[in-house]
Amino acid sequence: MADDSNRLVRLLCRPKPLNTKGSDPGIHFWLIGSPFFPPLTVASFLRRIHALPSAASPDLPKESEDLRTLIPRGFEVVGALASGDDAHARAAVDAARTLRNLLYGEGTDRPVIGAVCGFDSGELRFFVSESENATGLESISSVIEERDSKKFVWENGCLLHCELPIKLPLYYSLKNPTDVEKSYVQATEAVIAKLRDPQAVYLLETSNKASQDISPPVIIRGLQLDFSTDLSKIKALADDDDGFDASSLSCSYFPISSKAGSPVFSAENADIIQVSVLFNSLGSSSASTVPVAEYFPVQEETRLLIVDIKLDVLCYSSRKLPLKYAISSLIIPGLVDQLNVVQKLMLPNLLAQHPWLKSYHFSPPGILHPITVFYELSFGETEMKQVEVRRSLHSRLGLPYDRPLLRISNALDFSKLNNNDMVSLQKGSTLLRDVHIGIPSSGVTGGTVSLVQGSYEYFHYLHDGYNDSGWGCAYRSLQTIISWFRLQNYTSIEVPSHREIQQTLVEIGDKDPSFVGSRDWIGAIELSFVLDKLLGVTCKVINVRSGAELPERCRELALHFENQSTPVMIGGGVLAYTLLGVDYNEASGDCAFLILDPHYTGSDDLKKIVNGGWCGWKKAVDSKGKNFFLHDKFYNLLLPQRPHMV
């Protein structure tokens, strides 16, 4: 191998801990970089999850199928990491180069990184192969770990977003239904040809409508596109280059969004250029313009199948990239990738109940670049087939398995994005959230405070103008609990109304139809039924004979908040409260309960709520002998369990 040189590898992140002791040499991670970054820059490490059954070698065709749409255009595979000694760097380079050819085709002969992780030391060493024909590897001894990786990626980068709905008309013979597959392939090829047609038109505009300095939209025509130039060889335009026509404009033509305060560098806060595809059929032509009708007789009975597809592509670009290359080298290849992926997923069940596919974009923690995922919406999010898809993605990305980071409710929502005001992408409402933050202490000496973790919304009597005073406290507690699961992205359902809660109990057979629209109370058991039906959430129910015994459950409640973190419902007689935490001194037994009281009937005035004691610490018996919990009442504690699945 060649001697060390002055070249360096730049790491924007590090791989997850890799246990190589006792393992066979093999490829463990793909190294992801970008043609817009300096050479040998690694933005992320994506785990290899498909291996050939007879060896530790990666199943490269399957890996390429997964990565084709997962990695947005503008990022690419730049190398591989293997376990073993330096000699295994060649295997890493060869695997990465083969994978690159599968993903991007021949002619992408750029330097490829081969990294190795030692069996004993776990030390990372890097090598580089300059070209496919290079026989030797160059050892890289200089490694820089970027301190502010997000700024490195997003300060001079932006996102391109393109949605394209398509209807594919497929004709097939009833005697030979397999013809529909051939028809689908031909229809897909026709769409791809149309995307590259000189008469195609691409409209680019900023998504920051709130900016006072909005640049006019730009039109790029198909005849201006260049499909033969490698992205890494495209000459960047200067920031102040404001050429005469669209072919000389760069992405920086659209001004950076005005953000108050210090800028936040992330995919969620990136500048976005919206791209629309317009198929122009009115261009000049030398052919006859006289209308012509052609008749093609069929020899047998034929059917027409319309397949609806909505492509949704997200790409990363340098702000200095000319707009015409943003279309030809990023948007169009991204659309083609999605067309091919959808075709592969559709064909097996095209004439049966073909899949209902939709792409979603995510920005999971620890991953600098966004990812794109296709979900089949025929399945519910809690069905095992969908869970296994997400579990595989969590493995690929090195994400924990007990957080719903890739559920639909956590996807980037560009329709709600407003960079000027930095509005959260999270669906939400005007309800008060997390009202317990900043309240006075409990008064327990030497206690340990265990609290709900994550956000919730405060639902109480008379909220949204619905009069449930005197009977709806358990409904309101349930709504608060469901809001916690929503805001932690365990579910995307809306918080149900009283009527919808009642209807759910009727549907599962717990109540008679007359229950819908009534003012009947519900308790812990009914709440557990609703949570199981609507969210797939299981609950633990604890029975307490009286309020005086509640302090005996403090240790168990503290463990719940530490491990499960969800709000708890306390029900006794005709009363229900939401419990947000406990302060417990195990030595003395002194304890207090953090109560969120749904019986409040006023406006959503945080100061009024806290000062009025509607959210605060309560003792079963205070210093004046006053009982908060009625001692002669039977109590149930409903402890929702956080789903430990992706």
XYZ file of C-alpha atoms in Angstrom:
646
model
C 0.000 0.000 0.000
C 1.114 3.550 -0.656
C 2.723 5.728 1.980
C 0.740 8.221 4.002
C 0.145 11.520 2.236
C -0.997 15.005 3.085
C -4.578 14.281 2.007
C -7.209 14.115 4.718
C -10.545 12.531 5.489
C -13.160 14.905 6.931
C -15.710 13.295 9.260
C -18.984 15.103 9.881
C -20.050 12.271 12.198
C -18.760 8.975 13.539
C -20.230 5.482 13.133
C -22.215 3.852 15.888
C -20.085 1.675 18.198
C -18.957 -1.363 16.237
C -18.313 -4.581 18.152
C -15.818 -6.453 15.995
C -14.504 -8.876 18.614
C -15.104 -12.442 17.498
C -16.743 -11.332 14.253
C -15.683 -12.247 10.756
C -14.240 -9.605 8.472
C -16.968 -7.976 6.444
C -18.623 -4.764 5.332
C -20.519 -3.095 8.177
C -21.232 0.475 7.013
C -21.577 2.500 3.839
C -19.961 5.922 3.902
C -22.159 8.717 2.579
C -20.776 11.968 1.174
C -21.737 14.588 -1.389
C -20.284 15.865 -4.676
C -20.765 19.359 -3.205
C -18.369 18.653 -0.319
C -14.568 18.554 -0.426
C -13.259 15.147 -1.556
C -13.122 12.397 1.101
C -15.798 14.020 3.291
C -18.064 11.578 5.157
C -21.487 12.931 6.163
C -23.017 9.741 7.583
C -22.488 6.035 8.151
C -25.407 3.809 7.067
C -25.368 0.232 8.290
C -25.214 -2.634 5.804
C -28.205 -4.871 6.584
C -28.346 -7.333 3.637
C -25.728 -10.082 3.382
C -25.372 -13.078 1.087
C -26.465 -16.284 2.865
C -23.248 -18.157 2.108
C -20.796 -15.455 3.154
C -20.323 -12.247 5.093
C -20.286 -10.323 1.820
C -23.032 -7.725 1.339
C -25.954 -8.459 -0.959
C -25.220 -5.481 -3.187
C -28.364 -5.626 -5.404
C -30.598 -5.549 -2.306
C -28.498 -2.823 -0.727
C -28.781 -0.710 -3.868
C -32.576 -1.164 -3.953
C -32.845 0.131 -0.386
C -30.449 3.039 -0.801
C -31.746 4.230 -4.166
C -34.495 6.379 -2.677
C -33.401 6.422 0.969
C -30.434 8.693 0.205
C -31.563 11.929 -1.454
C -29.893 12.988 -4.680
C -27.096 15.344 -3.782
C -25.712 12.765 -1.358
C -24.067 9.535 -2.486
C -22.118 6.462 -1.399
C -18.428 7.419 -1.220
C -16.979 4.369 0.505
C -17.415 1.457 2.882
C -16.213 0.427 6.338
C -15.091 -3.140 7.038
C -13.880 -4.890 10.163
C -10.440 -6.430 10.110
C -6.923 -5.260 9.370
C -5.601 -2.941 6.680
C -5.753 -5.684 4.056
C -9.557 -5.584 4.216
C -9.601 -2.000 2.948
C -9.460 -3.350 -0.616
C -12.657 -5.372 -0.053
C -14.354 -2.222 1.302
C -13.299 -0.192 -1.740
C -14.404 -2.888 -4.193
C -17.802 -3.269 -2.504
C -18.376 0.495 -2.430
C -17.398 0.920 -6.071
C -19.684 -1.916 -7.188
C -22.533 -0.436 -5.173
C -21.886 2.977 -6.753
C -22.106 1.442 -10.228
C -25.430 -0.201 -9.337
C -26.795 3.077 -7.974
C -25.420 5.646 -10.388
C -24.304 3.666 -13.419
C -20.927 3.437 -15.078
C -18.857 6.541 -15.644
C -18.855 7.656 -12.003
C -15.216 6.841 -11.473
C -14.380 9.044 -8.495
C -12.126 8.389 -5.496
C -13.612 5.817 -3.113
C -12.804 5.481 0.595
C -12.026 2.125 2.168
C -12.156 2.255 5.968
C -11.242 -0.534 8.372
C -12.013 -0.985 12.059
C -9.470 -3.086 13.965
C -10.656 -6.228 15.739
C -8.953 -5.380 19.025
C -8.401 -1.635 19.125
C -11.543 -0.502 17.297
C -9.363 2.163 15.658
C -10.574 3.502 12.319
C -8.070 3.685 9.478
C -8.825 5.162 6.082
C -7.558 4.381 2.595
C -8.525 5.761 -0.790
C -8.639 4.337 -4.292
C -8.334 7.080 -6.899
C -10.026 5.197 -9.736
C -11.454 1.852 -10.706
C -8.254 0.962 -12.534
C -5.965 1.888 -9.638
C -4.130 -1.150 -8.296
C -2.947 0.366 -5.023
C -4.568 2.122 -2.116
C -3.366 5.341 -0.572
C -3.313 5.414 3.225
C -4.828 8.549 4.749
C -3.381 9.436 8.137
C -4.955 12.875 8.563
C -8.541 12.760 9.834
C -10.480 15.885 10.789
C -13.714 15.726 12.795
C -15.856 18.740 11.938
C -17.011 20.590 15.055
C -20.175 22.125 13.625
C -21.330 19.536 11.131
C -24.834 20.934 10.660
C -23.465 24.330 9.761
C -21.014 22.683 7.349
C -23.880 20.925 5.540
C -26.566 23.617 5.549
C -24.857 27.020 5.570
C -24.264 26.862 1.817
C -26.755 24.134 0.959
C -30.462 24.069 0.163
C -33.221 21.587 -0.636
C -35.075 21.028 -3.890
C -38.601 19.640 -3.518
C -40.719 18.298 -6.370
C -44.147 16.639 -6.277
C -45.469 15.038 -9.451
C -48.854 13.252 -9.614
C -49.098 10.797 -12.507
C -51.912 8.674 -13.914
C -50.695 5.650 -15.890
C -53.307 4.198 -18.312
C -52.659 0.462 -18.733
C -54.453 -1.605 -21.400
C -54.354 -5.389 -21.218
C -56.082 -8.407 -22.691
C -58.453 -10.396 -20.509
C -57.110 -13.604 -22.065
C -53.552 -12.667 -21.198
C -53.626 -10.522 -18.041
C -49.827 -10.634 -17.715
C -49.774 -8.133 -20.563
C -50.559 -5.488 -17.939
C -47.004 -5.780 -16.619
C -45.580 -5.068 -20.057
C -47.988 -2.166 -20.409
C -46.843 -0.774 -17.032
C -43.174 -0.926 -18.014
C -43.921 0.845 -21.301
C -45.942 3.537 -19.523
C -43.090 4.138 -17.060
C -40.577 4.419 -19.907
C -42.865 6.919 -21.632
C -42.972 9.107 -18.507
C -39.168 9.000 -18.191
C -38.814 10.017 -21.838
C -41.247 12.872 -21.261
C -39.218 14.150 -18.305
C -36.203 14.430 -20.614
C -38.156 15.814 -23.560
C -36.961 19.190 -24.916
C -40.554 20.426 -24.643
C -40.745 19.707 -20.876
C -40.833 22.788 -18.653
C -39.622 23.058 -15.057
C -40.843 25.908 -12.850
C -38.675 26.815 -9.861
C -39.774 29.134 -7.070
C -38.968 29.806 -3.445
C -41.125 28.232 -0.751
C -40.572 31.223 1.539
C -43.708 33.155 0.629
C -43.439 35.325 3.743
C -40.176 36.926 2.670
C -40.369 40.576 1.621
C -37.782 39.981 -1.087
C -39.218 37.191 -3.213
C -37.404 36.403 -6.433
C -39.675 35.782 -9.428
C -40.065 32.131 -10.472
C -37.598 30.712 -12.970
C -38.497 28.523 -15.954
C -36.026 25.901 -17.179
C -36.895 24.268 -20.503
C -35.944 20.753 -21.462
C -33.788 21.932 -24.342
C -31.576 23.820 -21.846
C -30.770 20.697 -19.831
C -27.480 18.818 -19.889
C -27.642 15.130 -18.954
C -24.028 14.224 -19.736
C -22.071 16.273 -17.183
C -20.920 14.740 -13.900
C -22.023 16.760 -10.859
C -18.498 16.764 -9.440
C -17.218 18.364 -12.648
C -19.823 21.133 -12.872
C -18.330 24.574 -12.404
C -20.074 26.441 -9.593
C -21.417 29.909 -10.284
C -20.415 32.844 -8.131
C -22.978 34.117 -5.625
C -23.287 37.435 -7.436
C -23.728 35.896 -10.897
C -27.132 37.135 -12.026
C -26.909 36.161 -15.664
C -29.417 37.154 -18.285
C -31.247 33.859 -18.774
C -32.237 30.917 -16.615
C -29.373 28.747 -17.841
C -26.882 31.053 -16.105
C -28.695 31.301 -12.756
C -27.667 29.314 -9.675
C -29.709 28.164 -6.688
C -28.510 31.281 -4.848
C -30.813 33.275 -7.145
C -33.468 32.549 -4.536
C -32.513 34.599 -1.453
C -31.764 32.990 1.871
C -34.781 33.015 4.145
C -34.800 35.743 6.759
C -34.682 34.115 10.164
C -34.902 36.000 13.440
C -31.930 35.585 15.754
C -29.163 33.090 15.149
C -29.809 30.791 12.176
C -30.661 27.157 12.915
C -28.785 24.781 10.644
C -30.813 21.646 9.937
C -32.876 19.985 7.231
C -36.040 21.309 8.897
C -34.816 24.894 8.604
C -33.088 24.657 5.232
C -33.958 26.941 2.341
C -36.294 25.121 -0.044
C -36.759 25.575 -3.768
C -40.042 24.161 -5.043
C -39.927 22.528 -8.483
C -43.025 21.928 -10.626
C -43.051 19.845 -13.803
C -45.071 21.164 -16.766
C -45.352 19.145 -19.955
C -45.498 21.685 -22.787
C -47.415 20.465 -25.847
C -47.676 23.883 -27.496
C -44.125 24.218 -28.757
C -43.337 24.869 -32.399
C -43.212 21.827 -34.638
C -42.575 21.194 -38.305
C -45.135 18.413 -38.343
C -48.666 18.860 -39.655
C -51.019 20.615 -37.243
C -54.169 19.199 -38.815
C -56.016 16.994 -36.261
C -55.595 13.295 -37.024
C -57.486 10.406 -35.515
C -56.048 6.900 -35.623
C -58.025 3.735 -35.043
C -56.342 0.630 -33.667
C -58.741 -2.348 -33.675
C -58.264 -4.958 -30.959
C -58.656 -8.655 -31.623
C -59.976 -9.565 -28.172
C -61.634 -8.068 -25.108
C -59.433 -5.482 -23.410
C -59.516 -3.697 -20.073
C -58.178 -0.344 -18.947
C -56.461 0.033 -15.564
C -55.551 3.500 -14.269
C -52.678 3.537 -11.773
C -52.379 6.722 -9.688
C -48.876 7.608 -8.539
C -47.630 10.636 -6.675
C -43.894 11.094 -6.845
C -42.365 13.229 -4.090
C -38.655 13.939 -4.465
C -36.314 15.780 -2.127
C -32.745 16.656 -3.215
C -29.785 18.438 -1.658
C -27.854 21.055 -3.600
C -25.092 23.577 -3.188
C -26.443 27.098 -3.494
C -23.805 27.690 -6.199
C -25.102 24.907 -8.467
C -26.613 26.221 -11.728
C -30.370 25.681 -11.775
C -30.315 23.750 -15.042
C -28.031 21.130 -13.435
C -30.241 21.047 -10.344
C -32.960 19.800 -12.687
C -30.948 17.493 -14.963
C -28.622 15.991 -12.328
C -30.838 15.985 -9.218
C -34.591 16.353 -9.786
C -34.996 14.226 -12.925
C -32.779 11.352 -11.668
C -34.694 11.469 -8.370
C -38.035 11.228 -10.189
C -36.713 8.343 -12.316
C -35.492 6.527 -9.197
C -38.938 6.788 -7.616
C -40.686 5.660 -10.806
C -38.525 2.543 -10.909
C -38.997 1.808 -7.211
C -42.778 2.197 -7.462
C -42.820 -0.047 -10.541
C -40.961 -2.806 -8.702
C -43.351 -2.578 -5.739
C -46.490 -2.392 -7.882
C -45.947 -5.160 -10.434
C -46.419 -8.267 -8.213
C -50.012 -7.298 -7.248
C -51.019 -4.961 -10.027
C -54.311 -6.680 -10.910
C -55.152 -7.627 -7.358
C -55.197 -4.902 -4.745
C -52.137 -3.003 -5.841
C -50.245 -1.240 -3.052
C -51.147 2.251 -1.954
C -47.676 3.753 -1.835
C -46.606 7.150 -0.582
C -43.159 8.616 -0.006
C -42.282 10.516 3.164
C -39.219 12.552 4.058
C -37.658 12.404 7.524
C -34.842 14.158 9.334
C -34.015 11.719 12.163
C -31.629 12.739 14.950
C -27.999 11.923 14.331
C -28.421 11.904 10.530
C -27.238 15.116 8.880
C -29.138 14.615 5.646
C -32.846 13.910 5.140
C -33.997 10.461 4.060
C -36.917 9.360 1.888
C -39.039 6.302 2.672
C -41.903 4.604 0.810
C -44.699 3.338 3.046
C -47.609 1.171 1.975
C -50.648 2.885 3.421
C -52.785 -0.245 3.059
C -51.264 -1.269 6.368
C -51.862 0.486 9.660
C -48.793 1.891 11.384
C -49.053 -0.628 14.210
C -49.408 -3.697 11.945
C -46.376 -5.950 12.115
C -45.522 -5.693 8.414
C -45.194 -1.922 8.742
C -43.387 -2.254 12.068
C -40.808 -4.548 10.464
C -40.221 -2.019 7.679
C -39.504 0.680 10.243
C -37.388 -1.670 12.345
C -35.198 -2.367 9.322
C -34.837 1.372 8.708
C -33.914 1.984 12.357
C -31.215 -0.673 12.022
C -29.901 0.911 8.835
C -29.755 4.379 10.393
C -28.569 3.367 13.851
C -31.713 4.706 15.546
C -33.103 3.422 18.874
C -35.942 0.917 18.612
C -38.137 2.424 21.336
C -38.757 5.812 19.715
C -41.217 6.382 16.841
C -38.801 8.504 14.809
C -39.962 7.233 11.415
C -43.717 7.191 11.886
C -45.772 9.250 9.461
C -46.566 11.915 12.059
C -42.827 12.638 12.337
C -42.348 13.249 8.597
C -41.327 16.645 7.259
C -44.440 18.576 6.231
C -43.467 21.131 3.596
C -47.007 22.451 3.304
C -46.685 23.875 6.832
C -43.108 25.055 6.516
C -42.529 28.765 7.029
C -38.866 29.603 7.318
C -39.522 33.263 8.081
C -41.323 32.529 11.323
C -39.640 29.201 11.982
C -42.996 27.526 12.561
C -42.697 23.978 13.807
C -43.376 21.206 11.305
C -45.244 19.397 14.056
C -48.993 19.305 13.696
C -50.437 21.193 16.626
C -53.163 23.362 18.038
C -53.682 26.437 20.199
C -54.028 24.411 23.400
C -51.712 25.081 26.304
C -48.814 22.640 26.518
C -46.698 21.461 29.439
C -48.406 23.702 31.985
C -46.489 22.134 34.885
C -43.170 23.652 33.818
C -42.068 26.317 36.291
C -44.660 25.617 39.000
C -43.643 25.932 42.686
C -41.945 22.987 44.378
C -43.919 20.298 46.174
C -42.692 20.944 49.711
C -41.441 17.374 50.152
C -38.079 17.463 51.952
C -35.360 15.272 50.470
C -37.680 13.780 47.868
C -36.902 12.567 44.361
C -39.039 14.105 41.634
C -40.169 11.787 38.804
C -42.086 13.523 36.007
C -43.780 12.882 32.704
C -41.246 13.187 29.872
C -42.296 14.928 26.679
C -45.058 17.338 25.752
C -48.814 17.081 26.313
C -51.803 19.379 25.832
C -54.130 20.498 28.632
C -57.734 19.398 28.015
C -60.299 20.515 30.591
C -64.016 21.184 31.081
C -65.666 23.501 28.522
C -62.674 23.373 26.202
C -63.607 24.001 22.529
C -67.021 25.218 23.657
C -68.273 21.755 24.596
C -70.115 21.689 27.934
C -69.047 18.536 29.757
C -68.961 20.065 33.218
C -69.875 17.496 35.857
C -69.303 14.356 33.783
C -66.423 14.712 31.281
C -63.314 14.758 33.496
C -62.180 11.232 32.504
C -62.765 12.074 28.830
C -60.560 15.152 29.256
C -57.861 13.150 31.010
C -57.953 10.643 28.140
C -57.616 13.473 25.619
C -54.553 14.783 27.459
C -53.018 11.306 27.446
C -53.671 10.853 23.715
C -52.162 14.292 23.044
C -48.948 13.037 24.697
C -48.781 10.096 22.282
C -49.459 12.469 19.371
C -46.807 14.981 20.340
C -44.253 12.194 20.836
C -45.220 10.960 17.338
C -46.441 7.549 18.420
C -49.630 8.227 16.453
C -50.911 10.585 13.795
C -54.621 10.381 14.733
C -56.412 13.499 15.915
C -57.362 13.685 19.582
C -60.883 12.175 19.637
C -63.952 14.076 20.789
C -66.280 12.804 23.522
C -68.596 11.390 20.877
C -65.749 9.649 19.056
C -64.590 8.117 22.345
C -68.109 6.860 22.986
C -68.406 5.542 19.435
C -65.153 3.601 19.889
C -66.505 1.916 23.019
C -69.675 0.976 21.127
C -67.685 -0.431 18.197
C -65.689 -2.783 20.426
C -68.879 -3.983 22.139
C -68.238 -2.466 25.545
C -71.269 -0.142 25.391
C -74.730 -0.181 23.833
C -75.459 2.151 20.875
C -77.487 4.423 23.181
C -74.222 5.348 24.918
C -73.230 7.597 21.982
C -74.296 11.156 22.734
C -74.950 10.453 26.414
C -73.368 12.112 29.449
C -72.376 8.859 31.095
C -69.107 8.693 33.006
C -66.228 6.488 31.997
C -63.368 5.134 34.096
C -59.945 3.539 33.861
C -61.130 0.367 32.138
C -62.930 2.290 29.383
C -59.864 4.493 28.904
C -57.682 1.411 28.488
C -60.094 0.024 25.859
C -59.974 3.261 23.849
C -56.177 3.536 24.005
C -55.821 -0.059 22.849
C -58.300 0.372 19.981
C -57.155 3.755 18.649
C -53.420 3.695 19.417
C -52.518 0.075 20.044
C -51.364 1.142 23.530
C -51.591 -1.267 26.446
C -52.241 -0.036 29.973
C -51.536 -1.193 33.479
C -54.415 -0.682 35.930
C -53.732 -0.465 39.659
C -56.606 -0.725 42.112
C -56.404 1.272 45.350
C -59.033 0.802 48.043
C -58.994 4.423 49.207
C -57.215 7.719 48.749
C -55.329 7.095 51.975
C -53.492 4.211 50.287
C -52.289 6.254 47.304
C -48.988 7.234 48.976
C -48.170 3.520 49.197
C -48.063 3.478 45.396
C -45.541 6.316 45.071
C -42.544 4.058 44.457
C -44.413 2.231 41.694
C -45.554 5.519 40.166
C -42.011 6.921 40.283
C -40.766 3.872 38.359
C -43.532 4.424 35.821
C -42.482 8.005 35.120
C -38.816 7.034 34.936
C -39.394 4.103 32.553
C -42.627 4.830 30.657
C -42.861 8.624 31.017
C -46.573 8.808 30.104
C -49.301 10.768 31.936
C -51.420 8.720 34.361
C -55.151 8.894 35.004
C -56.389 8.705 38.608
C -60.080 7.898 38.914
C -62.133 7.696 42.079
C -65.914 7.791 42.344
C -67.120 10.440 39.896
C -63.765 12.264 39.840
C -60.804 11.855 37.498
C -57.451 13.618 37.457
C -54.353 13.489 35.291
C -51.164 12.677 37.188
C -47.939 14.157 35.774
C -45.417 13.100 38.409
C -44.580 12.296 42.015
C -42.112 13.694 44.548
C -41.219 10.860 46.903
C -38.885 10.554 49.893
C -38.343 6.833 50.224
C -36.831 7.113 53.705
C -39.613 9.156 55.304
C -42.484 8.107 53.061
C -43.386 11.745 52.479
C -44.759 12.284 48.995
C -46.704 14.623 46.748
C -48.598 14.161 43.493
C -48.359 16.535 40.525
C -52.007 16.883 39.495
C -53.360 18.346 36.258
C -57.012 18.971 37.067
C -59.466 18.587 34.149
C -62.279 20.204 36.173
C -61.023 23.701 35.325
C -63.654 25.740 33.441
C -61.856 29.007 32.709
C -59.894 30.366 29.772
C -56.466 29.041 28.810
C -54.626 31.536 30.994
C -51.485 29.839 32.284
C -51.045 32.208 35.231
C -54.661 31.750 36.289
C -54.383 27.958 36.015
C -51.202 27.701 38.094
C -52.209 30.295 40.718
C -55.617 28.639 41.059
C -54.043 25.287 41.816
C -55.449 23.584 38.748
C -51.959 22.342 37.978
C -49.760 21.786 41.017
C -48.444 19.504 43.705
C -51.011 17.891 46.006
C -50.551 15.789 49.103
C -53.038 13.144 50.074
C -53.265 14.984 53.404
C -51.721 18.450 53.627
C -50.313 20.248 56.684
C -53.789 21.486 57.606
C -55.280 18.006 57.501
C -57.146 18.711 54.283
C -57.730 15.669 52.104
C -57.219 16.083 48.370
C -58.115 12.484 47.602
C -61.371 11.329 49.241
C -60.321 8.612 51.655
C -63.558 6.706 51.460
C -63.460 6.311 47.696
C -62.133 3.447 45.616
C -59.424 4.578 43.183
C -58.051 3.209 39.914
C -54.704 4.235 38.463
C -54.373 3.903 34.695
C -50.723 3.708 33.626
C -50.384 3.775 29.803
C -47.333 1.859 28.612
C -45.133 3.474 26.011
C -44.915 1.206 22.929
C -41.423 -0.277 22.810
C -41.397 -0.589 19.061
C -40.493 1.671 16.221
